[in-house]
Tab-separated table of C-alpha atoms and ligand atoms in Angstrom:
chain	number	residue	atom	x	y	z
C	829	MET	CA	0.744	19.470	-38.195
C	830	ARG	CA	0.067	15.758	-38.476
C	831	THR	CA	-0.639	14.156	-35.138
C	832	MET	CA	1.911	11.801	-33.623
C	833	GLN	CA	1.221	8.323	-34.967
C	834	VAL	CA	1.907	5.114	-33.136
C	835	TYR	CA	2.302	1.625	-34.542
C	836	SER	CA	1.860	-1.841	-33.104
C	837	THR	CA	5.004	-3.873	-32.417
C	838	ASN	CA	3.190	-6.802	-34.085
C	839	ARG	CA	2.622	-4.715	-37.256
C	840	GLN	CA	-0.781	-6.341	-37.867
C	841	SER	CA	-2.947	-3.400	-36.746
C	842	PRO	CA	-3.213	0.000	-38.401
C	843	ASP	CA	-1.287	2.966	-37.026
C	844	VAL	CA	-3.366	5.229	-34.810
C	845	SER	CA	-2.964	8.632	-33.177
C	846	ILE	CA	-1.243	8.717	-29.817
C	847	ARG	CA	-4.549	9.888	-28.342
C	848	GLU	CA	-6.281	6.724	-29.485
C	849	ALA	CA	-3.388	4.627	-28.218
C	850	VAL	CA	-3.693	6.197	-24.778
C	851	LEU	CA	-7.440	5.605	-24.661
C	852	THR	CA	-7.385	2.031	-25.949
C	853	GLY	CA	-4.189	0.860	-24.264
C	854	MET	CA	-3.314	-1.980	-26.589
C	855	PRO	CA	-3.599	-2.542	-30.353
C	856	PRO	CA	-6.052	-5.249	-31.503
C	857	ASP	CA	-3.240	-7.475	-32.794
C	858	GLY	CA	-1.941	-7.983	-29.246
C	859	GLY	CA	1.262	-5.996	-29.792
C	860	LEU	CA	2.249	-2.854	-27.954
C	861	TYR	CA	2.068	0.689	-29.253
C	862	MET	CA	5.268	2.541	-30.050
C	863	PRO	CA	5.690	6.104	-31.294
C	864	ALA	CA	6.361	6.128	-35.049
C	865	LYS	CA	8.881	8.865	-34.530
C	866	ILE	CA	10.716	9.450	-31.277
C	867	PRO	CA	11.263	13.204	-31.041
C	868	ARG	CA	14.954	14.124	-30.819
C	869	LEU	CA	15.584	16.936	-28.423
C	870	ALA	CA	17.644	19.669	-30.004
C	871	GLY	CA	21.345	19.523	-29.138
C	872	ASP	CA	21.323	22.750	-27.178
C	873	SER	CA	18.571	21.453	-24.870
C	874	PHE	CA	21.238	19.461	-23.075
C	875	THR	CA	23.446	22.410	-22.277
C	876	HIS	CA	20.470	24.000	-20.545
C	877	LEU	CA	19.343	20.897	-18.677
C	878	LYS	CA	20.834	22.040	-15.435
C	879	ASN	CA	18.895	25.293	-15.478
C	880	TYR	CA	15.540	23.550	-15.500
C	881	SER	CA	13.424	22.293	-12.639
C	882	PHE	CA	12.306	18.667	-12.763
C	883	GLN	CA	8.826	19.721	-13.870
C	884	GLU	CA	10.188	21.978	-16.582
C	885	LEU	CA	12.340	19.126	-17.869
C	886	ALA	CA	9.309	16.838	-17.819
C	887	VAL	CA	7.279	19.332	-19.865
C	888	ARG	CA	10.042	19.725	-22.422
C	889	THR	CA	10.638	15.995	-22.677
C	890	GLY	CA	6.987	14.958	-22.870
C	891	PHE	CA	5.361	17.727	-24.873
C	892	PRO	CA	6.772	16.789	-28.302
C	893	PHE	CA	4.842	13.495	-28.105
C	894	PHE	CA	1.527	15.276	-27.534
C	895	ALA	CA	2.085	18.628	-29.237
C	896	GLU	CA	-0.820	18.177	-31.671
C	897	GLU	CA	-3.216	16.690	-29.122
C	898	VAL	CA	-2.845	18.804	-25.999
C	899	PRO	CA	-2.333	22.584	-25.885
C	900	GLU	CA	0.971	23.439	-24.245
C	901	THR	CA	-0.563	25.290	-21.300
C	902	GLU	CA	-2.820	22.318	-20.546
C	903	PHE	CA	0.108	19.953	-20.904
C	904	ARG	CA	2.111	22.005	-18.469
C	905	GLU	CA	-0.739	22.006	-15.931
C	906	LEU	CA	-1.138	18.279	-16.355
C	907	VAL	CA	2.552	17.596	-15.736
C	908	GLU	CA	2.648	19.937	-12.763
C	909	ALA	CA	-0.360	18.198	-11.205
C	910	ALA	CA	0.933	14.692	-11.932
C	911	ILE	CA	4.562	15.145	-10.980
C	912	ASN	CA	4.240	17.120	-7.796
C	913	PHE	CA	6.953	15.317	-5.835
C	914	PRO	CA	10.754	15.276	-6.141
C	915	ALA	CA	13.160	12.670	-7.561
C	916	PRO	CA	16.482	13.373	-5.856
C	917	LEU	CA	19.756	11.769	-6.840
C	918	VAL	CA	21.365	10.681	-3.569
C	919	PRO	CA	25.114	9.902	-3.571
C	920	LEU	CA	25.904	6.754	-1.564
C	921	GLU	CA	29.515	6.015	-2.306
C	922	GLU	CA	32.059	6.907	-4.956
C	923	ASP	CA	30.379	6.703	-8.364
C	924	VAL	CA	27.203	5.181	-6.914
C	925	SER	CA	24.035	7.212	-6.478
C	926	ALA	CA	20.434	6.258	-5.876
C	927	LEU	CA	17.810	7.990	-7.999
C	928	GLU	CA	14.930	8.019	-5.529
C	929	LEU	CA	11.657	7.468	-7.347
C	930	LEU	CA	9.777	6.776	-4.140
C	931	HIS	CA	8.446	10.171	-3.106
C	932	GLY	CA	5.019	9.935	-4.726
C	933	PRO	CA	1.764	9.225	-2.902
C	934	THR	CA	2.151	5.437	-3.030
C	935	LEU	CA	5.891	5.510	-2.392
C	936	ALA	CA	6.951	3.741	-5.595
C	937	PHE	CA	8.076	4.856	-9.053
C	938	LYS	CA	4.814	3.771	-10.649
C	939	ASP	CA	3.291	7.013	-9.366
C	940	PHE	CA	5.022	8.823	-12.238
C	941	GLY	CA	3.357	6.825	-14.973
C	942	ALA	CA	0.022	6.316	-13.275
C	943	ARG	CA	-0.547	9.938	-12.312
C	944	PHE	CA	0.481	11.238	-15.716
C	945	MET	CA	-1.710	8.702	-17.513
C	946	ALA	CA	-4.749	9.379	-15.314
C	947	ARG	CA	-4.619	13.093	-16.020
C	948	LEU	CA	-3.991	12.604	-19.707
C	949	MET	CA	-6.922	10.196	-20.087
C	950	SER	CA	-9.139	12.492	-18.123
C	951	PHE	CA	-8.146	15.359	-20.456
C	952	PHE	CA	-8.950	13.216	-23.507
C	953	ILE	CA	-12.359	12.016	-22.313
C	954	ARG	CA	-13.513	15.375	-20.991
C	955	GLN	CA	-15.086	16.231	-24.337
C	956	GLU	CA	-16.776	12.857	-24.770
C	957	ASP	CA	-19.634	11.555	-22.725
C	958	HIS	CA	-18.847	7.905	-22.261
C	959	ALA	CA	-17.371	6.094	-19.297
C	960	LEU	CA	-14.003	4.370	-19.459
C	961	THR	CA	-13.387	1.047	-17.763
C	962	ILE	CA	-9.795	0.498	-16.776
C	963	LEU	CA	-8.444	-2.971	-16.116
C	964	VAL	CA	-5.089	-3.320	-14.499
C	965	ALA	CA	-3.124	-6.337	-13.324
C	966	THR	CA	-0.739	-5.720	-10.480
C	967	SER	CA	2.084	-7.605	-8.827
C	968	GLY	CA	1.963	-5.076	-6.017
C	969	ASP	CA	2.824	-1.478	-6.710
C	970	THR	CA	1.009	-0.776	-9.961
C	971	GLY	CA	-2.336	-1.334	-8.267
C	972	SER	CA	-1.855	1.337	-5.665
C	973	ALA	CA	-0.289	3.839	-8.049
C	974	VAL	CA	-3.106	3.419	-10.564
C	975	ALA	CA	-5.794	3.420	-7.895
C	976	HIS	CA	-4.510	6.641	-6.358
C	977	GLY	CA	-3.911	8.208	-9.761
C	978	PHE	CA	-7.518	7.630	-10.869
C	979	LEU	CA	-9.305	7.940	-7.542
C	980	ARG	CA	-12.511	9.991	-8.034
C	981	VAL	CA	-11.654	10.904	-11.627
C	982	PRO	CA	-15.130	11.343	-13.165
C	983	GLY	CA	-16.172	8.952	-15.920
C	984	ILE	CA	-13.556	6.343	-15.103
C	985	GLU	CA	-14.110	2.981	-13.356
C	986	VAL	CA	-10.998	1.082	-12.291
C	987	TYR	CA	-10.716	-2.681	-11.685
C	988	ILE	CA	-7.512	-3.913	-10.138
C	989	LEU	CA	-6.659	-7.593	-10.535
C	990	TYR	CA	-4.117	-8.871	-8.044
C	991	PRO	CA	-2.859	-12.321	-7.046
C	992	LYS	CA	-4.284	-13.557	-3.761
C	993	ASN	CA	-1.677	-13.892	-0.978
C	994	LYS	CA	1.129	-12.711	-3.232
C	995	VAL	CA	1.396	-9.030	-2.424
C	996	SER	CA	2.520	-7.586	0.893
C	997	GLU	CA	-0.091	-6.475	3.405
C	998	ILE	CA	0.867	-2.844	2.957
C	999	GLN	CA	0.681	-3.074	-0.824
C	1000	GLU	CA	-2.720	-4.725	-0.635
C	1001	LYS	CA	-4.063	-2.142	1.801
C	1002	GLN	CA	-2.989	0.672	-0.508
C	1003	PHE	CA	-5.405	-0.331	-3.245
C	1004	THR	CA	-8.166	-2.212	-1.420
C	1005	THR	CA	-9.148	0.563	0.969
C	1006	LEU	CA	-10.036	3.410	-1.370
C	1007	GLY	CA	-13.610	2.688	-2.499
C	1008	HIS	CA	-15.342	5.143	-4.870
C	1009	ASN	CA	-14.485	4.247	-8.485
C	1010	ILE	CA	-11.810	1.718	-7.486
C	1011	THR	CA	-12.649	-2.019	-7.203
C	1012	ALA	CA	-10.043	-4.589	-6.197
C	1013	LEU	CA	-10.422	-8.128	-7.599
C	1014	GLU	CA	-8.506	-10.758	-5.632
C	1015	ILE	CA	-7.590	-13.446	-8.146
C	1016	ASP	CA	-6.975	-17.031	-7.125
C	1017	GLY	CA	-3.745	-17.337	-9.119
C	1018	ASN	CA	-0.408	-15.630	-9.707
C	1019	PHE	CA	0.524	-12.331	-11.361
C	1020	ASP	CA	0.894	-13.889	-14.794
C	1021	ASP	CA	-2.709	-15.154	-14.500
C	1022	CYS	CA	-3.848	-11.605	-13.694
C	1023	GLN	CA	-1.932	-10.209	-16.635
C	1024	HIS	CA	-3.315	-12.901	-18.900
C	1025	LEU	CA	-6.894	-12.181	-17.784
C	1026	VAL	CA	-6.456	-8.504	-18.613
C	1027	LYS	CA	-4.972	-9.244	-22.021
C	1028	THR	CA	-7.760	-11.700	-22.813
C	1029	ALA	CA	-10.381	-9.137	-21.821
C	1030	PHE	CA	-9.032	-6.670	-24.367
C	1031	THR	CA	-9.466	-9.124	-27.190
C	1032	ASP	CA	-12.900	-10.355	-26.109
C	1033	PRO	CA	-15.591	-9.043	-28.512
C	1034	ASP	CA	-18.512	-9.171	-26.037
C	1035	LEU	CA	-16.681	-7.170	-23.418
C	1036	ASN	CA	-15.468	-4.658	-25.964
C	1037	ASN	CA	-18.961	-4.220	-27.352
C	1038	SER	CA	-20.462	-3.275	-24.049
C	1039	LEU	CA	-17.589	-1.534	-22.253
C	1040	GLU	CA	-15.044	1.054	-23.314
C	1041	LEU	CA	-12.113	-0.961	-22.004
C	1042	THR	CA	-8.648	0.299	-21.546
C	1043	SER	CA	-5.488	-0.680	-19.792
C	1044	ALA	CA	-3.425	1.055	-17.193
C	1045	ASN	CA	-0.638	-1.487	-17.155
C	1046	SER	CA	2.830	-0.507	-18.176
C	1047	ILE	CA	1.757	-1.470	-21.687
C	1048	ASN	CA	-0.073	1.862	-22.009
C	1049	ILE	CA	2.126	4.326	-23.857
C	1050	ALA	CA	0.994	7.042	-21.423
C	1051	ARG	CA	2.763	5.161	-18.632
C	1052	LEU	CA	5.917	4.736	-20.629
C	1053	ILE	CA	6.588	8.315	-21.697
C	1054	PRO	CA	6.708	9.896	-18.206
C	1055	GLN	CA	9.090	7.124	-17.167
C	1056	SER	CA	11.682	8.788	-19.365
C	1057	PHE	CA	11.455	12.137	-17.546
C	1058	TYR	CA	13.533	11.210	-14.529
C	1059	TYR	CA	16.422	9.872	-16.605
C	1060	PHE	CA	16.844	13.432	-17.901
C	1061	TRP	CA	16.530	14.768	-14.380
C	1062	ALA	CA	19.149	12.355	-13.046
C	1063	TYR	CA	21.475	13.443	-15.827
C	1064	ALA	CA	20.859	17.094	-14.960
C	1065	GLN	CA	21.742	16.368	-11.343
C	1066	CYS	CA	25.093	14.677	-12.148
C	1067	ASP	CA	27.569	17.468	-12.338
C	1068	ASP	CA	30.860	15.755	-12.960
C	1069	GLY	CA	30.507	15.188	-16.681
C	1070	LYS	CA	31.000	11.414	-16.393
C	1071	PRO	CA	28.797	9.332	-18.688
C	1072	PRO	CA	25.833	7.869	-16.800
C	1073	VAL	CA	25.143	4.171	-16.365
C	1074	PHE	CA	21.637	3.324	-15.187
C	1075	SER	CA	20.911	0.117	-13.339
C	1076	VAL	CA	17.178	-0.533	-13.469
C	1077	PRO	CA	15.521	-3.116	-11.194
C	1078	SER	CA	13.134	-4.702	-13.659
C	1079	GLY	CA	10.033	-6.870	-13.862
C	1080	ASN	CA	7.854	-5.877	-16.792
C	1081	PHE	CA	10.645	-3.650	-18.126
C	1082	GLY	CA	8.524	-0.512	-18.437
C	1083	ASN	CA	10.949	1.502	-16.345
C	1084	LEU	CA	13.943	0.411	-18.407
C	1085	THR	CA	12.080	1.009	-21.673
C	1086	GLY	CA	11.386	4.568	-20.457
C	1087	GLY	CA	15.161	4.946	-20.231
C	1088	LEU	CA	15.608	3.574	-23.750
C	1089	LEU	CA	13.183	6.249	-24.974
C	1090	ALA	CA	15.234	8.929	-23.216
C	1091	LYS	CA	18.329	7.631	-24.984
C	1092	ARG	CA	16.554	7.694	-28.352
C	1093	MET	CA	15.505	11.273	-27.616
C	1094	GLY	CA	19.191	12.056	-27.437
C	1095	LEU	CA	20.180	11.720	-23.791
C	1096	PRO	CA	23.788	10.456	-23.764
C	1097	ILE	CA	23.322	7.397	-21.555
C	1098	ARG	CA	26.359	5.116	-21.725
C	1099	GLN	CA	24.820	1.892	-20.521
C	1100	PHE	CA	21.718	0.306	-19.068
C	1101	ILE	CA	21.768	-2.642	-16.741
C	1102	ALA	CA	18.708	-4.872	-16.719
C	1103	ALA	CA	18.764	-5.890	-13.063
C	1104	SER	CA	16.546	-8.867	-12.255
C	1105	ASN	CA	15.887	-11.154	-9.349
C	1106	VAL	CA	15.857	-14.873	-10.190
C	1107	ASN	CA	13.099	-14.154	-12.713
C	1108	ASP	CA	15.833	-13.520	-15.228
C	1109	VAL	CA	14.353	-14.148	-18.679
C	1110	VAL	CA	15.756	-10.891	-20.069
C	1111	PRO	CA	19.296	-11.315	-18.692
C	1112	ALA	CA	19.104	-14.876	-20.053
C	1113	TYR	CA	18.104	-13.515	-23.463
C	1114	LEU	CA	21.042	-11.109	-23.423
C	1115	ARG	CA	23.342	-14.016	-22.561
C	1116	THR	CA	22.011	-16.654	-24.944
C	1117	GLY	CA	19.996	-14.828	-27.602
C	1118	HIS	CA	16.955	-16.942	-26.728
C	1119	PHE	CA	13.857	-15.571	-25.053
C	1120	THR	CA	12.114	-18.217	-22.992
C	1121	PRO	CA	9.156	-16.952	-20.964
C	1122	ARG	CA	8.306	-19.104	-17.981
C	1123	ASP	CA	6.229	-19.092	-14.805
C	1124	SER	CA	7.322	-16.485	-12.329
C	1125	ILE	CA	9.066	-17.437	-9.097
C	1126	GLU	CA	8.213	-15.674	-5.827
C	1127	THR	CA	10.950	-13.484	-4.388
C	1128	ILE	CA	11.329	-10.692	-1.837
C	1129	SER	CA	11.419	-8.142	-4.701
C	1130	ASN	CA	7.912	-9.210	-5.643
C	1131	ALA	CA	7.128	-6.383	-8.069
C	1132	MET	CA	9.796	-7.949	-10.283
C	1133	ASP	CA	8.365	-11.479	-10.189
C	1134	VAL	CA	7.453	-11.546	-13.853
C	1135	GLY	CA	8.060	-14.549	-16.086
C	1136	ASN	CA	6.972	-12.992	-19.371
C	1137	PRO	CA	7.723	-9.273	-19.275
C	1138	SER	CA	5.319	-7.339	-21.455
C	1139	ASN	CA	7.636	-4.507	-22.457
C	1140	PHE	CA	10.148	-6.957	-23.886
C	1141	ALA	CA	8.224	-6.603	-27.164
C	1142	ARG	CA	9.109	-2.905	-27.183
C	1143	MET	CA	12.757	-3.625	-26.405
C	1144	LEU	CA	12.956	-6.089	-29.295
C	1145	ASP	CA	11.299	-3.567	-31.570
C	1146	LEU	CA	13.732	-0.795	-30.611
C	1147	TYR	CA	16.678	-3.075	-31.433
C	1148	ASP	CA	15.219	-4.642	-34.583
C	1149	HIS	CA	15.053	-8.055	-32.873
C	1150	ASP	CA	18.839	-8.129	-32.933
C	1151	VAL	CA	20.366	-9.326	-29.672
C	1152	GLY	CA	23.765	-8.039	-30.771
C	1153	LYS	CA	22.437	-4.493	-31.058
C	1154	MET	CA	20.626	-4.752	-27.736
C	1155	ARG	CA	23.776	-5.983	-25.991
C	1156	LYS	CA	25.596	-2.776	-26.944
C	1157	ASP	CA	23.202	-0.769	-24.771
C	1158	ILE	CA	21.940	-3.220	-22.159
C	1159	LEU	CA	23.725	-5.599	-19.819
C	1160	GLY	CA	21.826	-8.257	-17.901
C	1161	SER	CA	22.345	-9.145	-14.269
C	1162	SER	CA	20.366	-11.311	-11.877
C	1163	TRP	CA	20.437	-11.803	-8.102
C	1164	THR	CA	19.048	-14.128	-5.457
C	1165	ASP	CA	17.057	-13.170	-2.364
C	1166	ASP	CA	20.000	-13.992	-0.115
C	1167	GLN	CA	22.286	-11.675	-2.047
C	1168	THR	CA	19.605	-8.988	-1.958
C	1169	ARG	CA	19.190	-9.275	1.806
C	1170	GLN	CA	22.942	-9.144	2.281
C	1171	ALA	CA	23.213	-5.981	0.188
C	1172	ILE	CA	20.462	-4.248	2.168
C	1173	ARG	CA	22.214	-5.096	5.436
C	1174	GLU	CA	25.699	-4.265	4.202
C	1175	VAL	CA	24.780	-0.853	2.747
C	1176	TRP	CA	22.763	0.004	5.840
C	1177	GLU	CA	25.637	-0.834	8.178
C	1178	ARG	CA	28.241	0.928	6.082
C	1179	THR	CA	26.386	4.058	4.980
C	1180	GLY	CA	23.141	4.301	6.968
C	1181	TYR	CA	21.150	4.219	3.717
C	1182	LEU	CA	18.222	1.821	3.720
C	1183	MET	CA	17.366	0.265	0.349
C	1184	ASP	CA	14.184	-1.614	-0.472
C	1185	PRO	CA	14.559	-5.119	-1.971
C	1186	HIS	CA	14.010	-3.845	-5.552
C	1187	GLY	CA	16.495	-1.011	-5.342
C	1188	ALA	CA	18.945	-3.434	-3.724
C	1189	VAL	CA	18.881	-5.641	-6.840
C	1190	GLY	CA	19.694	-2.537	-8.893
C	1191	TYR	CA	22.493	-1.666	-6.503
C	1192	LEU	CA	24.038	-5.144	-6.737
C	1193	ALA	CA	23.941	-5.106	-10.520
C	1194	LEU	CA	25.526	-1.661	-10.621
C	1195	ARG	CA	28.344	-2.629	-8.245
C	1196	GLU	CA	29.071	-5.705	-10.319
C	1197	HIS	CA	29.341	-3.583	-13.448
C	1198	LEU	CA	31.486	-0.874	-11.846
C	1199	ALA	CA	33.954	-3.502	-10.637
C	1200	THR	CA	34.883	-4.287	-14.242
C	1201	ALA	CA	34.002	-1.028	-16.048
C	1202	ARG	CA	36.869	0.250	-18.158
C	1203	GLU	CA	36.023	3.928	-17.841
C	1204	ASP	CA	34.970	6.344	-15.175
C	1205	VAL	CA	31.187	6.523	-15.153
C	1206	ALA	CA	28.445	7.989	-13.007
C	1207	GLY	CA	26.704	4.892	-11.651
C	1208	ILE	CA	23.031	5.390	-10.883
C	1209	PHE	CA	20.620	2.770	-9.635
C	1210	LEU	CA	16.909	3.463	-9.536
C	1211	GLU	CA	15.520	3.169	-6.019
C	1212	THR	CA	11.991	2.221	-7.037
C	1213	ALA	CA	10.129	1.971	-3.712
C	1214	HIS	CA	10.257	3.037	-0.096
C	1215	PRO	CA	11.656	0.290	2.174
C	1216	ALA	CA	8.680	0.696	4.546
C	1217	LYS	CA	6.523	-0.950	1.878
C	1218	PHE	CA	8.462	-4.154	2.548
C	1219	LEU	CA	8.640	-4.080	6.335
C	1220	GLU	CA	8.442	-7.857	6.774
C	1221	THR	CA	11.561	-8.289	4.645
C	1222	VAL	CA	13.611	-5.260	5.536
C	1223	GLU	CA	13.082	-4.785	9.249
C	1224	PRO	CA	14.720	-8.066	10.350
C	1225	LEU	CA	17.870	-7.052	8.436
C	1226	ILE	CA	18.596	-3.900	10.386
C	1227	ASP	CA	19.094	-3.044	14.009
C	1228	THR	CA	16.308	-0.470	14.362
C	1229	GLY	CA	12.654	-0.049	13.432
C	1230	ILE	CA	11.665	1.645	10.179
C	1231	ASP	CA	9.742	4.897	10.281
C	1232	ILE	CA	6.486	4.288	8.499
C	1233	PRO	CA	5.365	7.299	6.452
C	1234	ASP	CA	1.928	8.658	7.469
C	1235	ARG	CA	0.418	7.795	4.094
C	1236	LEU	CA	1.146	4.123	4.688
C	1237	GLU	CA	0.058	4.184	8.292
C	1238	GLU	CA	-3.389	5.481	7.307
C	1239	ALA	CA	-3.896	2.779	4.685
C	1240	LEU	CA	-2.838	0.078	7.151
C	1241	HIS	CA	-5.615	1.049	9.522
C	1242	ALA	CA	-8.343	1.170	6.893
C	1243	GLU	CA	-10.509	-1.837	6.078
C	1244	LYS	CA	-9.689	-4.047	3.100
C	1245	GLN	CA	-12.480	-4.385	0.540
C	1246	SER	CA	-11.940	-6.803	-2.298
C	1247	LEU	CA	-13.868	-9.246	-4.397
C	1248	PRO	CA	-12.511	-12.795	-4.731
C	1249	LEU	CA	-12.521	-14.272	-8.251
C	1250	SER	CA	-11.086	-17.438	-9.796
C	1251	ASN	CA	-8.390	-17.190	-12.479
C	1252	ARG	CA	-10.891	-18.282	-15.170
C	1253	PHE	CA	-11.626	-15.684	-17.819
C	1254	ASP	CA	-15.349	-16.530	-17.898
C	1255	ASP	CA	-15.691	-15.490	-14.262
C	1256	LEU	CA	-14.066	-12.139	-14.880
C	1257	LYS	CA	-16.157	-11.633	-17.985
C	1258	SER	CA	-19.492	-12.289	-16.337
C	1259	PHE	CA	-18.528	-10.097	-13.423
C	1260	LEU	CA	-17.624	-7.177	-15.690
C	1261	LEU	CA	-20.767	-7.612	-17.806
C	1262	SER	CA	-22.874	-7.497	-14.648
C	1263	THR	CA	-21.446	-4.183	-13.434
C	1264	PRO	CA	-23.485	-1.053	-14.149
C	1265	HIS	CA	-22.028	0.979	-17.008
C	1266	GLN	CA	-23.044	3.540	-19.551
M	520	PLP	C1	7.021	-2.376	-10.814
M	520	PLP	C2	8.241	-2.289	-9.991
M	520	PLP	C3	9.491	-2.637	-10.507
M	520	PLP	C4	9.653	-3.164	-11.906
M	520	PLP	O1	9.376	-2.192	-12.865
M	520	PLP	P1	9.059	-2.621	-14.375
M	520	PLP	O2	8.759	-1.370	-15.081
M	520	PLP	O3	7.877	-3.553	-14.311
M	520	PLP	O4	10.270	-3.316	-14.869
M	520	PLP	C5	10.603	-2.473	-9.705
M	520	PLP	N1	10.487	-2.032	-8.446
M	520	PLP	C6	9.312	-1.695	-7.894
M	520	PLP	C7	9.258	-1.232	-6.501
M	520	PLP	C8	8.142	-1.804	-8.654
M	520	PLP	O5	6.982	-1.467	-8.119
């Protein structure tokens, strides 16, 4: 069988195998890789969905992308090792449920993508004897998920670029206290600077000549694919036959694009809601038809403070750059910090369920939609992180203290180790060229 090919959304680079796309991260033309053919799951798969465990669903959903690259038994082992925590659908009120994606080791949904990608890359490089250097920009949660996913994986060095003073203390501690093959670079700038540095590095000839560089940002196709698994699992857990609407708190739009993949694979999702904080360039695009990237604004849902979302290129590609087509599947919705705080407090007081600031944006967007929806739907918002990761924001809103999970407590007591760097590319470049590598 021919191996799964992927193409660049910019269409200026040749198609490559999905294996090469995973190992290189980004095509040379600066686009993003997309699968040339999205496997459709056979119709009868859906009638059996409810008989499968989450891991079994993940294997069945993911394997068709890698069938010619990874033997099925290895793929199964890889999925079982990567996705070794649950994703329960928790009903909150009539027609509103939270899909909790916060039960992984770093307590945020990025564990799904990062752990799957780390194991897949490690499988791919096992036969080769060169080291991989992974660069990743983080606005908070990606850094810890990637760091934990790759910790002590042989042959892989990880550099995490994060904006100084712009991530919470807990987030910072989760990726600056690990050591081993993980190095945290504290950039004097904002998240967009970090993302820009990473993108520039991939197109820099000197760096690419001396290092085998790859990306672990949500631009890597190996992060995207596992982010479709839990949409299937949520669907399997809804048992009332109502069509699902997913409200996805979004920043770089990798999570939402994972849902779009699930829909293209055949999952009957009625509607997506692109839920943003005031960094609302995608909701604005859906409203006006114009995409205007801009500097990000700091909010309490800081993992969504993105002014130029990278996965937007994939969304455009999936809808042939036609805003009319995109509007049929995706609604936009954006919320302020005050509204977010109010929602956290109100839901806590009414139901005893504590949302984090990101999930709360998803909740607000879902409620807004349900208020005007013309049919009975199963409303699901993705609860993307544990509220304890945002203690400073959440605790003042409720009348009790938050239980801090042990995993977080340990990180908080460990010592931060990071290397300060300016936001100039030359500084990053000379640092990377000075590190020992094969
Ligand atoms: C990264 C992140 C988001 C945004 O996800 P994207 O895939 O970048 O849209 C939302 N919530 C939390 C907690 C995150 O860490």
